[in-house]
Amino acid sequence: MRHGTKVLDRSPPALPNVQGMSEINEILVGIDESEQSTAAVLWAAEEAGRRGATLRIVNVAGPWLEWESSDARVLEAREWLARGGQNALERVAAAARERVPGLEVVTEQAPGQPAGVLVERGANALMTVVGSHGVGRLAGALVGSVAFQVVTHARGPAVVVQHHGGAAYGEVAVAVDGSEVAAAAIDFAFEAASLRGARLRAVLAWEEPMPLGGAALGPIIYEAYEDGSVQERELAEALAGRRERYPDVEVVAEVVPGRPVRVLTGVSARADLLVLGSRGRGGFKGLLLGSVGQAMVNRSHCPLAIVHPPQN
Ligand SMILES: Nc1ncnc2c1ncn2[C@@H]1O[C@H](COP(=O)(O)OP(=O)(O)O)[C@@H](O)[C@H]1O
Ligand SMILES: [Mg+2]
């Protein structure tokens, strides 16, 4: 049927549903009825405003949301349970619209396991945003379990917001360790800085290794490391290309001696956003969230973005 081929048949095949290719211009934020999730919504609303993206606010309710019954009391209970989440959705959607006039906001209540639903729904979003804690917060507890599961399993960037609305420092920080995964984080950070008109601080924290063979071996093995030249080069290589792509972004690149978690915690106290790769050089391929990321979700003083590499 060569001659019968219609023009339409020659159009390229539809793009496969691969993350990065089917990205939708939407920021997903998960909420329960807590204050932290309101902070997450406001942060996400501003970010969506900067990107001209839609804000999708999702409240995940239990499986009871889908209960069907001929018993009116069951349905009444279901309605009553659902109402709490719906009220929260209406409240935060109004707050988001007030914060960013003209923002397109979509709300949704979905049944299921909260983190699983958020990870699934966020797979093609620009990013997934959660609060650091929720209604289940325990005094002195580390980051909440939904938040932790989302940043661990997210495909693409996930942001944890502790609180929002403090001082603006005009700075986005990114942790660089020379790993491949950090490249996605660096791209995300440049974009975030450019969107905010902020400076980008790229930090390579370097912990002096303890020479196993005693001090005598130190000078031989670590000489180049000690004067920082190896790290400076690594940092420069990691940033290469982006400076040209984002000429508007002022970059401060620093090699800082010290334990990464301690250094980054300090950096986070003076930044509007801290960006990390999901795992670093020390992490193996299947590792979903490296040790620095795990520690920083509990310690960051500012919103923390964990950027998972696309194929994850
Ligand atoms: N049922 C839910 N639906 C959607 N998002 C949720 C839900 N529960 C928690 N989240 C999100 O995760 C964040 C952290 O909550 P969570 O991890 O449950 O902490 P906690 O253990 O303190 O309740 C919340 O601020 C919210 O952004
Ligand atoms: Mg909770």
PDB file of C-alpha atoms and ligand atoms in Angstrom, residues 30-32 34 36-37 40 58-61 114 118 129-138 143-148, ligand 1:
ATOM      1  CA  GLY A  30       0.697  17.115  49.251  1.00  0.00           C
ATOM      2  CA  ILE A  31      -1.304  18.331  52.212  1.00  0.00           C
ATOM      3  CA  ASP A  32      -2.808  17.047  55.388  1.00  0.00           C
ATOM      4  CA  SER A  34      -1.180  20.664  59.422  1.00  0.00           C
ATOM      5  CA  GLN A  36       3.601  22.680  57.781  1.00  0.00           C
ATOM      6  CA  SER A  37       1.603  21.591  54.815  1.00  0.00           C
ATOM      7  CA  ALA A  40       4.552  23.791  51.731  1.00  0.00           C
ATOM      8  CA  VAL A  58      -3.462  16.747  46.686  1.00  0.00           C
ATOM      9  CA  ASN A  59      -4.843  15.392  49.930  1.00  0.00           C
ATOM     10  CA  VAL A  60      -4.527  11.645  50.202  1.00  0.00           C
ATOM     11  CA  ALA A  61      -7.267  10.108  52.265  1.00  0.00           C
ATOM     12  CA  PRO A 114      -0.145   9.105  51.053  1.00  0.00           C
ATOM     13  CA  LEU A 118       2.251  11.498  45.861  1.00  0.00           C
ATOM     14  CA  VAL A 129       6.516  19.441  47.474  1.00  0.00           C
ATOM     15  CA  VAL A 130       5.722  18.351  51.042  1.00  0.00           C
ATOM     16  CA  GLY A 131       5.922  19.851  54.503  1.00  0.00           C
ATOM     17  CA  SER A 132       8.552  18.546  56.891  1.00  0.00           C
ATOM     18  CA  HIS A 133       5.883  17.449  59.342  1.00  0.00           C
ATOM     19  CA  GLY A 134       2.209  16.759  59.422  1.00  0.00           C
ATOM     20  CA  VAL A 135      -0.667  16.266  61.798  1.00  0.00           C
ATOM     21  CA  GLY A 136       0.985  13.136  63.136  1.00  0.00           C
ATOM     22  CA  ARG A 137       3.969  15.107  64.381  1.00  0.00           C
ATOM     23  CA  LEU A 138       5.605  13.739  67.495  1.00  0.00           C
ATOM     24  CA  VAL A 143      11.052  14.607  59.524  1.00  0.00           C
ATOM     25  CA  GLY A 144       7.628  12.953  59.085  1.00  0.00           C
ATOM     26  CA  SER A 145       7.320   9.580  57.432  1.00  0.00           C
ATOM     27  CA  VAL A 146       5.278  10.752  54.449  1.00  0.00           C
ATOM     28  CA  ALA A 147       7.783  13.526  53.795  1.00  0.00           C
ATOM     29  CA  PHE A 148      10.713  11.132  54.144  1.00  0.00           C
TER      30      PHE A 148
HETATM   31  N1  LIG B   1      -2.542  12.345  53.758  1.00  0.00           N
HETATM   32  C1  LIG B   1      -1.679  13.155  53.143  1.00  0.00           C
HETATM   33  N2  LIG B   1      -1.957  13.574  51.875  1.00  0.00           N
HETATM   34  C2  LIG B   1      -1.098  14.391  51.237  1.00  0.00           C
HETATM   35  N3  LIG B   1       0.024  14.854  51.770  1.00  0.00           N
HETATM   36  C3  LIG B   1       0.350  14.459  53.011  1.00  0.00           C
HETATM   37  C4  LIG B   1      -0.478  13.589  53.763  1.00  0.00           C
HETATM   38  N4  LIG B   1       0.089  13.376  54.961  1.00  0.00           N
HETATM   39  C5  LIG B   1       1.236  14.078  54.964  1.00  0.00           C
HETATM   40  N5  LIG B   1       1.389  14.742  53.787  1.00  0.00           N
HETATM   41  C6  LIG B   1       2.500  15.639  53.428  1.00  0.00           C
HETATM   42  O1  LIG B   1       3.677  15.247  54.101  1.00  0.00           O
HETATM   43  C7  LIG B   1       4.090  16.274  54.995  1.00  0.00           C
HETATM   44  C8  LIG B   1       4.687  15.627  56.210  1.00  0.00           C
HETATM   45  O2  LIG B   1       3.709  14.856  56.883  1.00  0.00           O
HETATM   46  P1  LIG B   1       4.078  13.494  57.603  1.00  0.00           P
HETATM   47  O3  LIG B   1       5.268  12.942  56.937  1.00  0.00           O
HETATM   48  O4  LIG B   1       2.839  12.691  57.679  1.00  0.00           O
HETATM   49  O5  LIG B   1       4.553  14.007  59.035  1.00  0.00           O
HETATM   50  P2  LIG B   1       3.999  13.595  60.495  1.00  0.00           P
HETATM   51  O6  LIG B   1       4.592  12.284  60.813  1.00  0.00           O
HETATM   52  O7  LIG B   1       4.548  14.717  61.331  1.00  0.00           O
HETATM   53  O8  LIG B   1       2.509  13.580  60.379  1.00  0.00           O
HETATM   54  C9  LIG B   1       2.847  17.136  55.221  1.00  0.00           C
HETATM   55  O9  LIG B   1       3.181  18.472  55.586  1.00  0.00           O
HETATM   56  C10 LIG B   1       2.211  17.061  53.857  1.00  0.00           C
HETATM   57  O10 LIG B   1       2.898  17.936  52.971  1.00  0.00           O
END
